[in-house]
PDB file of C-alpha atoms in Angstrom:
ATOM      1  CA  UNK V   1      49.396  34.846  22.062  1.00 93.00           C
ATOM      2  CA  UNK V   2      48.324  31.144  21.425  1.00 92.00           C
ATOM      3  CA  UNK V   3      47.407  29.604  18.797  1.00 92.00           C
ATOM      4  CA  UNK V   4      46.021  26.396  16.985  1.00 90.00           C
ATOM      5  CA  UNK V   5      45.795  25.294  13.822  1.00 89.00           C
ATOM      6  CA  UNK V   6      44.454  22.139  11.871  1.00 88.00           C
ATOM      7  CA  UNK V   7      47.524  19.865  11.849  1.00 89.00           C
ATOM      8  CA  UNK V   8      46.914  20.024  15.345  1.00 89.00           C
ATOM      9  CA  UNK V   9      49.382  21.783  16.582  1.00 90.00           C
ATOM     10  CA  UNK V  10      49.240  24.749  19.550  1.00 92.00           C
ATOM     11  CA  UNK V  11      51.936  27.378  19.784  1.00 92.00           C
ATOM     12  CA  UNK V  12      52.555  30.039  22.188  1.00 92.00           C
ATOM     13  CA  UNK V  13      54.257  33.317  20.747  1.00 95.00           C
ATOM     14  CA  UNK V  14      55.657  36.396  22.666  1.00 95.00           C
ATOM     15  CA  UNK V  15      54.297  39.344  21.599  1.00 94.00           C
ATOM     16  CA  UNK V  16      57.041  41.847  22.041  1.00 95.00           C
ATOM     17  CA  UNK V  17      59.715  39.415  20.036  1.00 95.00           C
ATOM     18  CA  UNK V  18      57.114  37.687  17.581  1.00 94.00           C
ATOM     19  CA  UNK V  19      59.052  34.806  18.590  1.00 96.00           C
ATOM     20  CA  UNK V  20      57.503  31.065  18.896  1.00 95.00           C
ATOM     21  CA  UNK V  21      58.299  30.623  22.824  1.00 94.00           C
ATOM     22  CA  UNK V  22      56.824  26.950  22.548  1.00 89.00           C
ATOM     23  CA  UNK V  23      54.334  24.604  21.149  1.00 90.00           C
ATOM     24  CA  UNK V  24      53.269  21.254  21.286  1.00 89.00           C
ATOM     25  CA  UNK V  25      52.027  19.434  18.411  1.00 88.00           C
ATOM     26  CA  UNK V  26      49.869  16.091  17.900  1.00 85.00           C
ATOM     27  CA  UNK V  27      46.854  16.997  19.967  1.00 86.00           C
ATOM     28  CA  UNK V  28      44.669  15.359  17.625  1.00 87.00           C
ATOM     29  CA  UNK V  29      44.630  12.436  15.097  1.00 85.00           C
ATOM     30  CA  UNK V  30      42.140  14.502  13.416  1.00 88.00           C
ATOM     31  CA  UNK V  31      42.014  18.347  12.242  1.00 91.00           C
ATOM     32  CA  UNK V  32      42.049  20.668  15.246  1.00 92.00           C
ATOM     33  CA  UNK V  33      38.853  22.855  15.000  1.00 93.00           C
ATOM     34  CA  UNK V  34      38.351  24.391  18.265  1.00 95.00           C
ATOM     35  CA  UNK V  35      40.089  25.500  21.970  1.00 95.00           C
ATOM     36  CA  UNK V  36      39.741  27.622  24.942  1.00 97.00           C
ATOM     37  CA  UNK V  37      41.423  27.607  28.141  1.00 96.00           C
ATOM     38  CA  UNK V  38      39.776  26.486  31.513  1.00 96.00           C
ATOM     39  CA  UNK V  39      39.123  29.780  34.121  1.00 94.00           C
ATOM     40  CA  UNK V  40      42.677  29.518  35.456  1.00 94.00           C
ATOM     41  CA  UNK V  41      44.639  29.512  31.759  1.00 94.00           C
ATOM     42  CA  UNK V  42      46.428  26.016  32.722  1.00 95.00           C
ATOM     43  CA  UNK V  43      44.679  24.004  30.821  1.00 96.00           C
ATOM     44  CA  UNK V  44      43.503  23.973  27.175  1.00 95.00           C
ATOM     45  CA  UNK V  45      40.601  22.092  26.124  1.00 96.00           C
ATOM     46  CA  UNK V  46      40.638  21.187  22.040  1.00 95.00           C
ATOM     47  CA  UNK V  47      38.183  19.753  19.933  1.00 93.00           C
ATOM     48  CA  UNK V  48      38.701  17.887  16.476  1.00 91.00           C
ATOM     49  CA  UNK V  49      36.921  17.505  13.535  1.00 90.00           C
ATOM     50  CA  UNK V  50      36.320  13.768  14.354  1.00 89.00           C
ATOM     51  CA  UNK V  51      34.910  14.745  17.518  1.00 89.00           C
ATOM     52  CA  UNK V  52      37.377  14.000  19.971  1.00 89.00           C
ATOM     53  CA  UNK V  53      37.787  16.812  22.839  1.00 93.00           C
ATOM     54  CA  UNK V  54      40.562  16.574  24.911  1.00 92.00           C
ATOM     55  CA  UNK V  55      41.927  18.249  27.912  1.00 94.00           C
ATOM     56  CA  UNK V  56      45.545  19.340  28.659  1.00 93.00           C
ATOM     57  CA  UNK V  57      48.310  20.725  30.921  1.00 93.00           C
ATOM     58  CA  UNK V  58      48.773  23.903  28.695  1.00 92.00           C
ATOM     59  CA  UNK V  59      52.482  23.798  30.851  1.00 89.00           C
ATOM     60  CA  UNK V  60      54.073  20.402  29.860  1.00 89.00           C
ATOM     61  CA  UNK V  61      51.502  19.436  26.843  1.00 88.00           C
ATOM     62  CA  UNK V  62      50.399  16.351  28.672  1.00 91.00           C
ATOM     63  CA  UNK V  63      46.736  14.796  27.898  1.00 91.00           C
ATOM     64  CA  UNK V  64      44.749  14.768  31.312  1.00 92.00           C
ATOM     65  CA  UNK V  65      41.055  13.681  29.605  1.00 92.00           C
ATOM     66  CA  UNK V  66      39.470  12.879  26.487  1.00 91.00           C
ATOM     67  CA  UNK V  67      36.345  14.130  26.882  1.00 90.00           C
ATOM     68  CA  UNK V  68      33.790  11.686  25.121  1.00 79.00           C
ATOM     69  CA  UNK V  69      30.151  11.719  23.508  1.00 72.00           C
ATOM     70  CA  UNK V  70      27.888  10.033  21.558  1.00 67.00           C
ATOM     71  CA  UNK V  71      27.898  10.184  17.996  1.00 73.00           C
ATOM     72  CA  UNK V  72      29.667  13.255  18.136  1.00 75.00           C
ATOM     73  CA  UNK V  73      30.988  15.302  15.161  1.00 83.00           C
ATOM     74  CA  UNK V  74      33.052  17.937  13.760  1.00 91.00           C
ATOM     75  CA  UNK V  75      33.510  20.013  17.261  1.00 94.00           C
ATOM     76  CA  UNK V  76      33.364  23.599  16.042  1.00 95.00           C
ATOM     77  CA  UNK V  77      33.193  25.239  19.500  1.00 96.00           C
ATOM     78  CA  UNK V  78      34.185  24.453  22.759  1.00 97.00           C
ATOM     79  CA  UNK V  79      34.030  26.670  26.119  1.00 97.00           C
ATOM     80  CA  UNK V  80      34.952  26.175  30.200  1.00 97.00           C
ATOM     81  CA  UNK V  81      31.800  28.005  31.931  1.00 95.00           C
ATOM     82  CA  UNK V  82      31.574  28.300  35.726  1.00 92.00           C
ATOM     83  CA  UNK V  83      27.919  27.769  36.512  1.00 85.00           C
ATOM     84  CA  UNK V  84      27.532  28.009  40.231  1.00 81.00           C
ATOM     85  CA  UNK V  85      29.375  25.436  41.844  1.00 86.00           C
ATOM     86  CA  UNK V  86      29.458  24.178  38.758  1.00 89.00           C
ATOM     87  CA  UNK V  87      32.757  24.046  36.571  1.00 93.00           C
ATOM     88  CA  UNK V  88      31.804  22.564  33.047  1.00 94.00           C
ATOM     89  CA  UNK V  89      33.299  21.868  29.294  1.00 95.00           C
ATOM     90  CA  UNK V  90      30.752  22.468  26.764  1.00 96.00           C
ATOM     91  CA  UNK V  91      31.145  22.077  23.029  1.00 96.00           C
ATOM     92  CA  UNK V  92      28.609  22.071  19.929  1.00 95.00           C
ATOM     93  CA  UNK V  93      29.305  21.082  16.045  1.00 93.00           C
ATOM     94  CA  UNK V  94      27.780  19.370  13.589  1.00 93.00           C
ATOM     95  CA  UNK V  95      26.064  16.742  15.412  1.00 92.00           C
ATOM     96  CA  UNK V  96      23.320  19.944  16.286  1.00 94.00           C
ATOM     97  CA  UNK V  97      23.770  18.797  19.572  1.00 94.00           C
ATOM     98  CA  UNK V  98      25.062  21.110  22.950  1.00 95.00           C
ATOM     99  CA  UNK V  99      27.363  18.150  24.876  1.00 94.00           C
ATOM    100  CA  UNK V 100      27.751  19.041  28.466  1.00 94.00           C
ATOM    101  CA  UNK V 101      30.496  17.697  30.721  1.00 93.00           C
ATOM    102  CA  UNK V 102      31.152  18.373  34.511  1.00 92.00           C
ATOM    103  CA  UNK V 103      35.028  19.178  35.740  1.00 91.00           C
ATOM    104  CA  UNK V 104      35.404  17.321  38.800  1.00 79.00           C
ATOM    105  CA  UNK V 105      38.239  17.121  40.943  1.00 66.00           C
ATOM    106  CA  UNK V 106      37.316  13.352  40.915  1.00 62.00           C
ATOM    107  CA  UNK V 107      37.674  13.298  37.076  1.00 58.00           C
ATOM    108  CA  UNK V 108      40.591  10.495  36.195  1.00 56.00           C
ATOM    109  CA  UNK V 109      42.466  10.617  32.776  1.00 52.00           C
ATOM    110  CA  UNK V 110      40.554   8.119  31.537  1.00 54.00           C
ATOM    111  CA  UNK V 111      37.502   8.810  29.301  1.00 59.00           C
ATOM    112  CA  UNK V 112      34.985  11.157  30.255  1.00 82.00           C
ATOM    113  CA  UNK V 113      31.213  10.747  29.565  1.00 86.00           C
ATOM    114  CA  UNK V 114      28.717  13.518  29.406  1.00 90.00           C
ATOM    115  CA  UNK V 115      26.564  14.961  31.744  1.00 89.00           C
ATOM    116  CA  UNK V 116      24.068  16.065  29.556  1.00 91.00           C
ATOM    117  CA  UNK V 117      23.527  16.162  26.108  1.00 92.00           C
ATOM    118  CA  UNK V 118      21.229  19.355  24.795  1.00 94.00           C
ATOM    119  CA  UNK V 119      19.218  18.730  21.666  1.00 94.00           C
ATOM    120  CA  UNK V 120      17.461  21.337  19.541  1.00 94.00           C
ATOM    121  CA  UNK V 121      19.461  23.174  16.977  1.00 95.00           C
ATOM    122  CA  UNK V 122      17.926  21.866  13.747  1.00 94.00           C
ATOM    123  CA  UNK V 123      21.508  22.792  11.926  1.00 95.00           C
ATOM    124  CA  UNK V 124      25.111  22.342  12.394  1.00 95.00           C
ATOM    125  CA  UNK V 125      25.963  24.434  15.500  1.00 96.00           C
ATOM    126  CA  UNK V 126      28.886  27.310  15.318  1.00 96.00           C
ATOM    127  CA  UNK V 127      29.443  29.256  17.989  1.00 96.00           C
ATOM    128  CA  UNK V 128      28.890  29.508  22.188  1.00 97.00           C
ATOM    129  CA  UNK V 129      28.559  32.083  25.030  1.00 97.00           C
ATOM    130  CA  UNK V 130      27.561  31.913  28.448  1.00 96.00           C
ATOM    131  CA  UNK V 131      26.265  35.057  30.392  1.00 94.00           C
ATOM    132  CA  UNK V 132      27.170  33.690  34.316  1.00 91.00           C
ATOM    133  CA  UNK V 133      24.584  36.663  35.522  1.00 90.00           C
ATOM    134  CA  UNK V 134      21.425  34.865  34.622  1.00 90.00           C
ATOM    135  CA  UNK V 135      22.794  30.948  34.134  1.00 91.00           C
ATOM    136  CA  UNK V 136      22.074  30.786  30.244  1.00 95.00           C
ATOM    137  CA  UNK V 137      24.283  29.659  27.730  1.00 96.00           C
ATOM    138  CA  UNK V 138      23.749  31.205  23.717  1.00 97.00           C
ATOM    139  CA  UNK V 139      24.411  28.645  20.986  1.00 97.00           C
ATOM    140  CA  UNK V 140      23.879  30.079  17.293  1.00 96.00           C
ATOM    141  CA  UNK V 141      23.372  27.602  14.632  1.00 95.00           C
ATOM    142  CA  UNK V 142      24.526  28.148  10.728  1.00 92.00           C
ATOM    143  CA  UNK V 143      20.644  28.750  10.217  1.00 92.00           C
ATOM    144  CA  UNK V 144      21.026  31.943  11.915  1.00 91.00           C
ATOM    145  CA  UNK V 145      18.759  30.640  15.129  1.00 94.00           C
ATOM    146  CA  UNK V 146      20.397  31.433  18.350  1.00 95.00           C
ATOM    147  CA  UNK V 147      19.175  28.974  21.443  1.00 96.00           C
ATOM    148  CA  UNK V 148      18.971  30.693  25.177  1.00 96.00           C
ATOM    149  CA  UNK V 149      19.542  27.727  27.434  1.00 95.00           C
ATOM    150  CA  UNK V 150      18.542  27.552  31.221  1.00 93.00           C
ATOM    151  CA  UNK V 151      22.105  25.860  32.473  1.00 91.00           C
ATOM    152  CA  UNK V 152      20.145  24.242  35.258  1.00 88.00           C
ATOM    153  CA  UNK V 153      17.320  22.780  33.168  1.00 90.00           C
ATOM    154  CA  UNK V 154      19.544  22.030  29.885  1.00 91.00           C
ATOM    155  CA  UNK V 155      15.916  23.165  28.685  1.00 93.00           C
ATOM    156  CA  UNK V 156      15.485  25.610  25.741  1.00 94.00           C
ATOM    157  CA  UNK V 157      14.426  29.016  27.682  1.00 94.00           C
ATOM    158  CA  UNK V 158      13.566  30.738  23.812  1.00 92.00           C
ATOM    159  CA  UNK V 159      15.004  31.093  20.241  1.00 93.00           C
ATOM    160  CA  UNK V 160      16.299  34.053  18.640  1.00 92.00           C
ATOM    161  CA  UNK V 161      15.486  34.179  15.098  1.00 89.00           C
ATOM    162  CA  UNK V 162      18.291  36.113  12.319  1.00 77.00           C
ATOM    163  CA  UNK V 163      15.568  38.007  10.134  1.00 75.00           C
ATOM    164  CA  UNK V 164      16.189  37.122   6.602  1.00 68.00           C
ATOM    165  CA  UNK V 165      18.751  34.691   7.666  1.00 59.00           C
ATOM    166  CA  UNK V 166      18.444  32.378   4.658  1.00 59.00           C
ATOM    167  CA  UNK V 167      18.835  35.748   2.527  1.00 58.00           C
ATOM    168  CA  UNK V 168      22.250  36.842   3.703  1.00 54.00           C
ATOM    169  CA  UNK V 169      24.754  37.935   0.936  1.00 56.00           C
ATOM    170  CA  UNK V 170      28.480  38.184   1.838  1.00 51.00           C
ATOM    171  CA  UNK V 171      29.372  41.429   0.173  1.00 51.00           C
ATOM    172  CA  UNK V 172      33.526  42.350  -0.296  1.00 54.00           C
ATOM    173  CA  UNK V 173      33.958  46.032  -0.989  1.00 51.00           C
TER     174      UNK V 173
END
């Protein structure tokens, strides 16, 4: 099992034992707010709630890209979707904005700029999935919209509205 946590710190535990088999801590100067691994599971891509993202050898801990965007904030999701021939780190937060960025082989440890930058969430965005099958990616927004994006287009395809979304009562029983 892996985790993260907000001091910025990953660890990787062993099921069986329950024991801590490593971690490395630091990732961030910020709080840690997001991860997920690329499609192979060696490396972890993190996001901070000053809106750094970063990318790193889940093996040795070692930084191999900070992954940068305008006037981003809080990162509150991050994933590593294979999109064709495509291989790309996408994230969303509280800028209400979808940041796209393309894994190259090319791609040097030195800063990374966007691809593509996604705009039309009209709140603070919280979660992301991407359905390879039909080349859309699903962002849902804390207003309860959901946006279906074409990958190819980075155009909105439709909106899914939550009904009574502004109405929802968290109810402990």
């Amino acid at each position: 099992v892996v985790s993260g946590d907000e001091s910025a710190q990953v660890c990787v535990w062993d099921v069986a034992t329950a024991e801590m088999v490593f971690h490395f801590a630091d990732l961030h100067r910020a709080k840690m707010t997001a991860m997920a691994f690329d499609e192979a599971g060696r490396r972890l891509i993190t996001g901070g709630n000053d809106g750094t993202v970063r990318m790193w050898n889940f093996s040795n801990g070692q930084c191999l890209r900070e992954l940068s965007g305008e006037d981003f904030l809080e990162v509150s999701s991050i994933m590593f979707i294979v999109a064709g021939q495509n291989k790309l780190v996408v994230a969303g937060g509280w800028n209400r904005k979808v940041v796209v960025w393309r894994d190259d082989a090319e791609a040097s440890s030195a800063q990374s700029t966007p691809e593509r930058t996604m705009s039309g969430h009209a709140e603070d965005i919280l979660s992301i999935a991407f359905s390879p099958h039909n080349n859309v990616l699903a962002t849902s927004g804390y207003d309860g919209r959901i946006l279906v994006w074409h990958m190819e287009s980075g155009l909105v395809k439709f909106t899914l509205c939550t009904p009574n979304a502004e109405s929802f009562e968290v109810r402990f029983e």
